[in-house]
PDB file of C-alpha atoms in Angstrom:
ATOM      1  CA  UNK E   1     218.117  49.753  39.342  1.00 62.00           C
ATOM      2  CA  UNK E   2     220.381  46.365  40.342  1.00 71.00           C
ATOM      3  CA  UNK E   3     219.532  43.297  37.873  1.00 93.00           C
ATOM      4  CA  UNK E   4     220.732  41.458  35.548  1.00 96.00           C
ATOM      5  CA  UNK E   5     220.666  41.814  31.744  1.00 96.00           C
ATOM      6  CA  UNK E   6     220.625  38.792  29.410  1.00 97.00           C
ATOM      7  CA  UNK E   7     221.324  39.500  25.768  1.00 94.00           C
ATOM      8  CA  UNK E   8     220.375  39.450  23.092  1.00 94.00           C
ATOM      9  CA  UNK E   9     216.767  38.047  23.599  1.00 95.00           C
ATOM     10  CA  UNK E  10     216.662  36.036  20.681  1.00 95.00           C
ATOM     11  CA  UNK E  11     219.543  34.077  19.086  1.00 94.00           C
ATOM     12  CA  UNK E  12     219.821  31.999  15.747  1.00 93.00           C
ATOM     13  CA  UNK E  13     222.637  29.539  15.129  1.00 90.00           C
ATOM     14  CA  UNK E  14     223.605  27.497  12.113  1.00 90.00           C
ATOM     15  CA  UNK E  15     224.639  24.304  12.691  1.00 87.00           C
ATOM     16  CA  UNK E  16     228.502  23.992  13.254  1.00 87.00           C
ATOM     17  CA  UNK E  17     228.516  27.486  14.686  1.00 91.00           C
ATOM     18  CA  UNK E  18     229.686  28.539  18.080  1.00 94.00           C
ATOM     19  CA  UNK E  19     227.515  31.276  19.602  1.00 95.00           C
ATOM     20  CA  UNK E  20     228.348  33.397  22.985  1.00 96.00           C
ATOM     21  CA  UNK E  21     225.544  34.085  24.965  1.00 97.00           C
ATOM     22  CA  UNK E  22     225.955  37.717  27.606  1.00 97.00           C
ATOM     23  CA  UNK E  23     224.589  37.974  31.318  1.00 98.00           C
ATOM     24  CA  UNK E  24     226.237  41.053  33.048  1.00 98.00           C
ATOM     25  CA  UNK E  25     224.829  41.766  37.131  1.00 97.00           C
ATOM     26  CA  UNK E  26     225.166  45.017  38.815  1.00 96.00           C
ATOM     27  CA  UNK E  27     223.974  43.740  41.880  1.00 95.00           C
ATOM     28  CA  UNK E  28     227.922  42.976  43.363  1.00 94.00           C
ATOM     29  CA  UNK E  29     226.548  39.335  43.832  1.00 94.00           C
ATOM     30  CA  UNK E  30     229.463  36.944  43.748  1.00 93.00           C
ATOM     31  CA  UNK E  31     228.135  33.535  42.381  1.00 93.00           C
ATOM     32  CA  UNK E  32     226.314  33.381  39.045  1.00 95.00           C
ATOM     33  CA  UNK E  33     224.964  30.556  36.876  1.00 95.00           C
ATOM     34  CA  UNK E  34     224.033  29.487  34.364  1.00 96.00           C
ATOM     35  CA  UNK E  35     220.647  26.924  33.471  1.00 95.00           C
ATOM     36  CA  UNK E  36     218.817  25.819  30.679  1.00 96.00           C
ATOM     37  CA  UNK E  37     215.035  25.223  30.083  1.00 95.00           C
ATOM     38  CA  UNK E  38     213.483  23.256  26.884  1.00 94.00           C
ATOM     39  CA  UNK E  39     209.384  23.506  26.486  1.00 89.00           C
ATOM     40  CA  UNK E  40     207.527  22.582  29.356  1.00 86.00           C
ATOM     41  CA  UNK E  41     210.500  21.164  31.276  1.00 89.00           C
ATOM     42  CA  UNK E  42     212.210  22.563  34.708  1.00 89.00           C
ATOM     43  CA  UNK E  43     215.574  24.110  34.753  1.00 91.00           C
ATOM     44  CA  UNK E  44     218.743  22.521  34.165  1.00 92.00           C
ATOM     45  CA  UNK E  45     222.169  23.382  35.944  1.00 92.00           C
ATOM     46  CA  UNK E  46     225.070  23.606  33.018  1.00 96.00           C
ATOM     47  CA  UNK E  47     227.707  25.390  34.813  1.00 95.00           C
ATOM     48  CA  UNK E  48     227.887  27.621  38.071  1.00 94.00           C
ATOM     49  CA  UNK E  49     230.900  30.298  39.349  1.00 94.00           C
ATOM     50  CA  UNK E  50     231.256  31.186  42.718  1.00 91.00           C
ATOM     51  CA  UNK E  51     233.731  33.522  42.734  1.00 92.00           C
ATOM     52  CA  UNK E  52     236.090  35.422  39.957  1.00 94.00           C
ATOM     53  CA  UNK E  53     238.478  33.089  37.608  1.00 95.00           C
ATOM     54  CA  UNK E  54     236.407  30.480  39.182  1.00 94.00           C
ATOM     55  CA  UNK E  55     233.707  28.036  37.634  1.00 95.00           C
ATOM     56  CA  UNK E  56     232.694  24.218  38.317  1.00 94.00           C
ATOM     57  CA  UNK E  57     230.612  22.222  35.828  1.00 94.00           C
ATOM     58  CA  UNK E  58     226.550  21.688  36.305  1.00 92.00           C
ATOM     59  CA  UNK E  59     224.606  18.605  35.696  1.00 90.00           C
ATOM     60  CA  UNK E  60     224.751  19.096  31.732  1.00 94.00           C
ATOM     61  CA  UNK E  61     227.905  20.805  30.927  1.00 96.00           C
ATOM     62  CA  UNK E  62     228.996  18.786  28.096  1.00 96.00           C
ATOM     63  CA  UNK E  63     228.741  21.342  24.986  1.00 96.00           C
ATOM     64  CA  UNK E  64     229.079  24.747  26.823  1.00 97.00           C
ATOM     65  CA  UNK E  65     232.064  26.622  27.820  1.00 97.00           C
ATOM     66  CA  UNK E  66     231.723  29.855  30.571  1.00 98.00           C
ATOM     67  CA  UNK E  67     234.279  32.293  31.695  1.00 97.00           C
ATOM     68  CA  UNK E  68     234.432  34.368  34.387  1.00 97.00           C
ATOM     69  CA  UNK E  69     237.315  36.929  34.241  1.00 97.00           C
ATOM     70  CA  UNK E  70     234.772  39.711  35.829  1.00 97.00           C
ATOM     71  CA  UNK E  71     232.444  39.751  38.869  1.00 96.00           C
ATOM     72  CA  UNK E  72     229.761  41.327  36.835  1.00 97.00           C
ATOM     73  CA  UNK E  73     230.316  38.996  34.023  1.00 98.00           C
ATOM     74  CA  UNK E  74     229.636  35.438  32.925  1.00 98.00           C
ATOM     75  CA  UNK E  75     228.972  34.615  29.394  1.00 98.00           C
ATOM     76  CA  UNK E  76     228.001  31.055  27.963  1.00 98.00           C
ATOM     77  CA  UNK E  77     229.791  30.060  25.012  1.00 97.00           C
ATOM     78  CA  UNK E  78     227.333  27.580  23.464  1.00 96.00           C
ATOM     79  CA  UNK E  79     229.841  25.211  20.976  1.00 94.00           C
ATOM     80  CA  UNK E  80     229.224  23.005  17.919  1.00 90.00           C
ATOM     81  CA  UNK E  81     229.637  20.246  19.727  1.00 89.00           C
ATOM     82  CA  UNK E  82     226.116  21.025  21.815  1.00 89.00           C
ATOM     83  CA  UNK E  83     224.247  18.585  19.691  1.00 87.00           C
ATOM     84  CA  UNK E  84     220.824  20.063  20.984  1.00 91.00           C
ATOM     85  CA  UNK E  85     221.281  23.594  21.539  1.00 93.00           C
ATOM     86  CA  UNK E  86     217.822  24.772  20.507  1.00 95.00           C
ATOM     87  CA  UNK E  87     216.577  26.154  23.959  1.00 96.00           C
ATOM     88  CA  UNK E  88     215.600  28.761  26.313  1.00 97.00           C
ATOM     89  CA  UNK E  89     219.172  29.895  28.343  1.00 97.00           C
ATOM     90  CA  UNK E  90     218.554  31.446  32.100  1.00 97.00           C
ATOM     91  CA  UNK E  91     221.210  33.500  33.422  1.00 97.00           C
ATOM     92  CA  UNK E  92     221.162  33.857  37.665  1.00 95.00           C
ATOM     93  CA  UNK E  93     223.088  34.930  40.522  1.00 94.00           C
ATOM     94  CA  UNK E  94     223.348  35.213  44.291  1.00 91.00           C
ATOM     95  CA  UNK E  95     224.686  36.600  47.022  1.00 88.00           C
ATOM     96  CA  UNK E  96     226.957  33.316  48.043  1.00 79.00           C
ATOM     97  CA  UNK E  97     226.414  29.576  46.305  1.00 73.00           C
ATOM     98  CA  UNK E  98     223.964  28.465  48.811  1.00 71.00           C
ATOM     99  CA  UNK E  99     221.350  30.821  47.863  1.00 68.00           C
ATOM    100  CA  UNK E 100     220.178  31.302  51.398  1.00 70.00           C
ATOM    101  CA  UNK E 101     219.176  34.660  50.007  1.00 75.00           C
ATOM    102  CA  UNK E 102     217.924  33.554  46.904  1.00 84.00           C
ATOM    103  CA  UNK E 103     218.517  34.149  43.139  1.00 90.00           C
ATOM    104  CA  UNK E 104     217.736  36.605  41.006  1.00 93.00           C
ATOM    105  CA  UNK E 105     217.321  35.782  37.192  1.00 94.00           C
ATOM    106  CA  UNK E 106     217.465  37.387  34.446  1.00 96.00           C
ATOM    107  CA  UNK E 107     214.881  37.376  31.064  1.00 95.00           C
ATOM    108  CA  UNK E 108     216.569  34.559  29.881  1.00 96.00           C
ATOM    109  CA  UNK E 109     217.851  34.542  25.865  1.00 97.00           C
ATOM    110  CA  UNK E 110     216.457  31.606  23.324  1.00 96.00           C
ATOM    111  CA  UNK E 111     218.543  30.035  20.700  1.00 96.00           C
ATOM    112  CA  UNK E 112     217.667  28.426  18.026  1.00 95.00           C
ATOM    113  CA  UNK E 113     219.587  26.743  15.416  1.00 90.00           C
ATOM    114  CA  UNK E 114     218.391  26.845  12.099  1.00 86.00           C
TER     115      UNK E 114
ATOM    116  CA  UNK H   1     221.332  16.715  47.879  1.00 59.00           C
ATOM    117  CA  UNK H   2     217.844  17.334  49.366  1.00 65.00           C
ATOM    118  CA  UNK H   3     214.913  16.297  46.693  1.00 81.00           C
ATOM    119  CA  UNK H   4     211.794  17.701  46.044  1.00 89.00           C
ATOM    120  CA  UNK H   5     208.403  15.818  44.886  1.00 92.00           C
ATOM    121  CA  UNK H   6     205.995  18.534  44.187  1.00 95.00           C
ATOM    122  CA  UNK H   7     202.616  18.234  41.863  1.00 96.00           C
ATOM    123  CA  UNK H   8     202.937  18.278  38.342  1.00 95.00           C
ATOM    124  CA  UNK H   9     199.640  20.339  37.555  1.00 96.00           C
ATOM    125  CA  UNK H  10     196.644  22.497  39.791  1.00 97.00           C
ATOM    126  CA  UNK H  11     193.624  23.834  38.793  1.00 97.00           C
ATOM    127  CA  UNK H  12     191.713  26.730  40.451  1.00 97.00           C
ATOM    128  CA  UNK H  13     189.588  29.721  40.313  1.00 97.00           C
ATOM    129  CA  UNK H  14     189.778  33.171  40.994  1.00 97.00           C
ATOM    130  CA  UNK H  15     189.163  34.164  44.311  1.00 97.00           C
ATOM    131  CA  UNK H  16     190.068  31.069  45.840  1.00 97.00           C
ATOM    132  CA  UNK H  17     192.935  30.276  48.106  1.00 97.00           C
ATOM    133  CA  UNK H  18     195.564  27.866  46.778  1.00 98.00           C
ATOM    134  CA  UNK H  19     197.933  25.438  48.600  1.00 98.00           C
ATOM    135  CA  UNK H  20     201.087  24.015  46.829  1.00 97.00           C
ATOM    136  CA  UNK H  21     202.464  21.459  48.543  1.00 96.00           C
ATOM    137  CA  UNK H  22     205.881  20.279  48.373  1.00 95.00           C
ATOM    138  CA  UNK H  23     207.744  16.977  49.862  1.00 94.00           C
ATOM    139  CA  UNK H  24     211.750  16.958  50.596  1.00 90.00           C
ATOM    140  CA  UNK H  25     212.564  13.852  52.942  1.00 90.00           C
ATOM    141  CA  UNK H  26     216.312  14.033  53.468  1.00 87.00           C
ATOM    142  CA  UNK H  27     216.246  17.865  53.883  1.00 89.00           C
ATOM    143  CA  UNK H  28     219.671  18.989  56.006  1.00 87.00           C
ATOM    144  CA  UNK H  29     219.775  21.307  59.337  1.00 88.00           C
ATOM    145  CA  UNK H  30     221.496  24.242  57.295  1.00 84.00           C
ATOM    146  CA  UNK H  31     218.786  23.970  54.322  1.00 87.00           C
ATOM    147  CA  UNK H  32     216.480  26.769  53.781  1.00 89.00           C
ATOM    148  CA  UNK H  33     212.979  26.398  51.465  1.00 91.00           C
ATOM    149  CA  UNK H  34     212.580  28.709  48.607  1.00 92.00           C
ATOM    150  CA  UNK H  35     209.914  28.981  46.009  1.00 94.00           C
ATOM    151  CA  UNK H  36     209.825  30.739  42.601  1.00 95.00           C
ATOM    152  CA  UNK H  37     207.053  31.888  40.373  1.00 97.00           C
ATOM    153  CA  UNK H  38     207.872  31.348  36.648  1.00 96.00           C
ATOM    154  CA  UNK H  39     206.094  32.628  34.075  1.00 95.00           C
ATOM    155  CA  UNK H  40     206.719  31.862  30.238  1.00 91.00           C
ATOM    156  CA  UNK H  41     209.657  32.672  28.527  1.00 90.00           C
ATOM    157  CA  UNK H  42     210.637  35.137  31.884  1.00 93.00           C
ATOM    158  CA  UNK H  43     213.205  33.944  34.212  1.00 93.00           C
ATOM    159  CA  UNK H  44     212.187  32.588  37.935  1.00 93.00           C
ATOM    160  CA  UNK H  45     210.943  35.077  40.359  1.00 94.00           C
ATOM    161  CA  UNK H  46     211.757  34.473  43.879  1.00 92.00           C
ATOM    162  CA  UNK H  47     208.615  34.423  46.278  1.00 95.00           C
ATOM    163  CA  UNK H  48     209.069  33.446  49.256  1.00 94.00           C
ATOM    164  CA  UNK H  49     211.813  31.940  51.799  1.00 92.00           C
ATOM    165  CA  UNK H  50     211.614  30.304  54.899  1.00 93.00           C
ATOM    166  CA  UNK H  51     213.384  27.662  57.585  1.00 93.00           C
ATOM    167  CA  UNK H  52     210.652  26.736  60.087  1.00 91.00           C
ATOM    168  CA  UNK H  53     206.812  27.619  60.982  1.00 90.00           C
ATOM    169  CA  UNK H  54     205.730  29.832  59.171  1.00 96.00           C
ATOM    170  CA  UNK H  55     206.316  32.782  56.689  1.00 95.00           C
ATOM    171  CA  UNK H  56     204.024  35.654  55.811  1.00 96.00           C
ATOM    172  CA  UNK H  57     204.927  38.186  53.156  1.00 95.00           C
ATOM    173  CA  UNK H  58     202.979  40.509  50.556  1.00 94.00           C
ATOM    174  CA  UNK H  59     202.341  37.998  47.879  1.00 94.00           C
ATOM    175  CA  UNK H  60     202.335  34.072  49.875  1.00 97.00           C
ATOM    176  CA  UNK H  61     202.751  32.476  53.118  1.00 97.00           C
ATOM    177  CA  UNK H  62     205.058  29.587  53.581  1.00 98.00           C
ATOM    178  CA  UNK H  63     203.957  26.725  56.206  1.00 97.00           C
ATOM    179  CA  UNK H  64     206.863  24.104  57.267  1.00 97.00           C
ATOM    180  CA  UNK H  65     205.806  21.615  59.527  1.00 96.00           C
ATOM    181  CA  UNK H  66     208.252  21.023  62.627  1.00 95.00           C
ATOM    182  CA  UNK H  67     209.811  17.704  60.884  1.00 95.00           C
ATOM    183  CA  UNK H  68     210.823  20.280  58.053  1.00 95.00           C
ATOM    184  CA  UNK H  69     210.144  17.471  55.765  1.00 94.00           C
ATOM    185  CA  UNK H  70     207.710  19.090  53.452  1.00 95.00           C
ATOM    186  CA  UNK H  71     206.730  22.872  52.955  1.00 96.00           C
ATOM    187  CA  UNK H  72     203.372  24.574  51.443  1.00 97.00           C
ATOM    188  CA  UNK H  73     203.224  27.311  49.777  1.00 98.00           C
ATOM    189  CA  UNK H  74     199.824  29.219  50.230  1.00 98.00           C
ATOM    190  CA  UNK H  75     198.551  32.155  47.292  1.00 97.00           C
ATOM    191  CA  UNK H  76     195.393  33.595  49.541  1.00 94.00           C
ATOM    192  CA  UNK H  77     192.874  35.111  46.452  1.00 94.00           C
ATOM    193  CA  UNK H  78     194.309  33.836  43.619  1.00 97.00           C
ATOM    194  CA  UNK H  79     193.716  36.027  40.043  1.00 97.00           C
ATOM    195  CA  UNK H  80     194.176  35.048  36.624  1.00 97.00           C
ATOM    196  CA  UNK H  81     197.564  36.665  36.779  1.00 96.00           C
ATOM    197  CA  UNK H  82     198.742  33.928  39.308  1.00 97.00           C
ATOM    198  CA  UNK H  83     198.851  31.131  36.489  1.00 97.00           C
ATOM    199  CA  UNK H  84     202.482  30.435  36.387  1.00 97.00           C
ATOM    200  CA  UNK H  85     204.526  27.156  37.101  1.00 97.00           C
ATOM    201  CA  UNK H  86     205.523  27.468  40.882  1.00 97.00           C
ATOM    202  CA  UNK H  87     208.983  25.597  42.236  1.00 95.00           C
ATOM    203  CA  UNK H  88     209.892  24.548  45.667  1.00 93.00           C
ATOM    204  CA  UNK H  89     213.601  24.524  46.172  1.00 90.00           C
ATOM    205  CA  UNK H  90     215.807  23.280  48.903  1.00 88.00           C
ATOM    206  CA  UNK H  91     219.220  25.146  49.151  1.00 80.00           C
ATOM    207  CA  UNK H  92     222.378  25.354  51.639  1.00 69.00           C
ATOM    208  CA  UNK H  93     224.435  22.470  50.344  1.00 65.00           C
ATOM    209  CA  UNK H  94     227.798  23.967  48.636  1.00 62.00           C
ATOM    210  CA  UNK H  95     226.847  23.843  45.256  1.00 68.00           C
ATOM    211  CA  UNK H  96     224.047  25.449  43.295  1.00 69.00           C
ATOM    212  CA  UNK H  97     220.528  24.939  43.441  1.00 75.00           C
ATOM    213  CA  UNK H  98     218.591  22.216  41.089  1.00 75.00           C
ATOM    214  CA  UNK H  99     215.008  22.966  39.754  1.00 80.00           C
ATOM    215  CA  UNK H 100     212.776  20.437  39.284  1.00 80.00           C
ATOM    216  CA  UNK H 101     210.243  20.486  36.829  1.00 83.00           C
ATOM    217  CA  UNK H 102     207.934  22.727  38.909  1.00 93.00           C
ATOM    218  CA  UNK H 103     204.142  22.647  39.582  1.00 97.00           C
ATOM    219  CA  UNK H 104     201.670  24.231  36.873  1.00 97.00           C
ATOM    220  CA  UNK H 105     199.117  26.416  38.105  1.00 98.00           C
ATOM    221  CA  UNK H 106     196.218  27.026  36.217  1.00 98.00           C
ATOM    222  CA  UNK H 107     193.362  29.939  37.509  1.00 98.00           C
ATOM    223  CA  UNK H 108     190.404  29.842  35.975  1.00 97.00           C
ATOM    224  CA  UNK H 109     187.758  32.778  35.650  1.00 95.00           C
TER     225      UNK H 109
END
C-alpha cells in the first residue's frame, strides 16, 4: 500500500544535540513538507519542497535544516540551535504544492529533549 | 493568502447531525476548500474537498455558498468515534497550505 512512513515514533534529544528526523513516500507525489504541532495547538509550516534538490523555508524555519536529494525522501534535521524542539513533527505530501488534491500525512514522530 | 476563522470548540451527541462552519473572506478564483479530521498524536486525515455547491461523499458533505466566502462541513450521525479536531483549509496559492488551530469536536454519549 502507497503512504508515507515517519520514523522513528518517538525521539529523545539532549540538549546541544542535533537529531534527523525520516519521512520516506511511495506514493510518486512530488511536493512534501514538513509541519510541527505543540499540545493543543494547529500545525505549523517549517519548511516545504516542491520538487527534487528543491526546498523553500515555512513560517518557522529558524532551527531546522531539510534536504531533498530523493523524490521519496525528505528528512528534518532538527539542530541545537532549535531552542524549543520538544514537539510533535508531521511529515506530508502532495501531488503538486497547491494541494488541489490534498495531502496525505504521515503518523507524525515526537521529540523530546531531555 | 486566504484565512480561515473557524470555531475553537463543539459539543454534541451521538446520533445527531453536526455542522462545522468555517469563514474565509478573501478566498481566490483558483482556491479549493479542504477539511481534515485529526485525531491525537495521528497525522491529518483528509475528508472532504470541494469548489462550489455542494459535496457529498461516504463520511461528510461539504456546503459552499455561491459567494464562496465560507464553507460547512456537515458529519450526518455523529458517533463517539467522530471526536477529533476538524480543519478547514483554503489551498491553490503557490506555496503550501497553513493550518490553523482547528475546531474541537467533542461527541457525547
Amino acid at each position: 500500500d502507497g503512504g508515507i512512513t515517519q520514523s522513528p515514533k518517538y525521539l529523545f534529544r539532549k540538549e546541544g544535540q542535533n537529531v534527523t528526523l525520516s519521512c520516506e513516500q511511495n506514493l510518486n507525489h512530488d511536493a512534501m513538507y514538513w509541519y510541527r504541532q505543540d499540545p493543543g495547538q494547529g500545525l505549523r509550516l517549517i519548511y516545504y519542497s516542491q520538487i527534487v534538490n528543491d526546498f523553500q523555508k515555512g513560517d518557522i524555519a529558524e532551527g531546522y535544516s531539510v534536504s531533498r536529494e530523493k523524490k521519496e525522501s525528505f528528512p528534518l534535521t532538527v539542530t541545537s540551535a532549535q531552542k524549543n524542539p520538544t514537539a510533535f513533527y508531521l511529515c506530508a505530501s502532495s501531488i503538486e504544492l497547491t494541494g488541489s488534491y490534498g495531502y496525505t500525512f504521515g503518523s507524525g514522530t515526537r521529540l523530546t529533549v531531555v | 493568502l486566504a484565512k480561515t476563522t473557524q470555531p475553537i470548540s463543539m459539543d454534541s451527541y451521538e446520533g445527531q447531525e453536526v455542522n462545522i462552519t468555517c469563514s474565509h473572506n478573501n478566498i481566490a478564483t483558483n482556491d479549493y476548500i479542504t477539511w481534515y479530521q485529526q485525531f491525537p498524536s495521528q497525522g491529518p486525515r483528509f475528508i472532504i474537498q470541494g469548489y462550489k455547491t455542494k459535496v457529498t461523499n461516504e463520511v461528510a458533505s461539504l456546503f459552499i455558498p455561491a459567494d464562496r466566502k465560507s464553507s460547512t462541513l456537515s458529519l450526518p450521525r455523529v458517533s463517539l468515534s467522530d471526536t477529533a479536531v476538524y480543519y478547514c483549509l483554503v489551498s491553490g496559492g503557490r506555496r503550501a497550505l497553513t493550518f490553523g488551530s482547528g475546531t474541537r469536536l467533542q461527541v457525547q454519549p
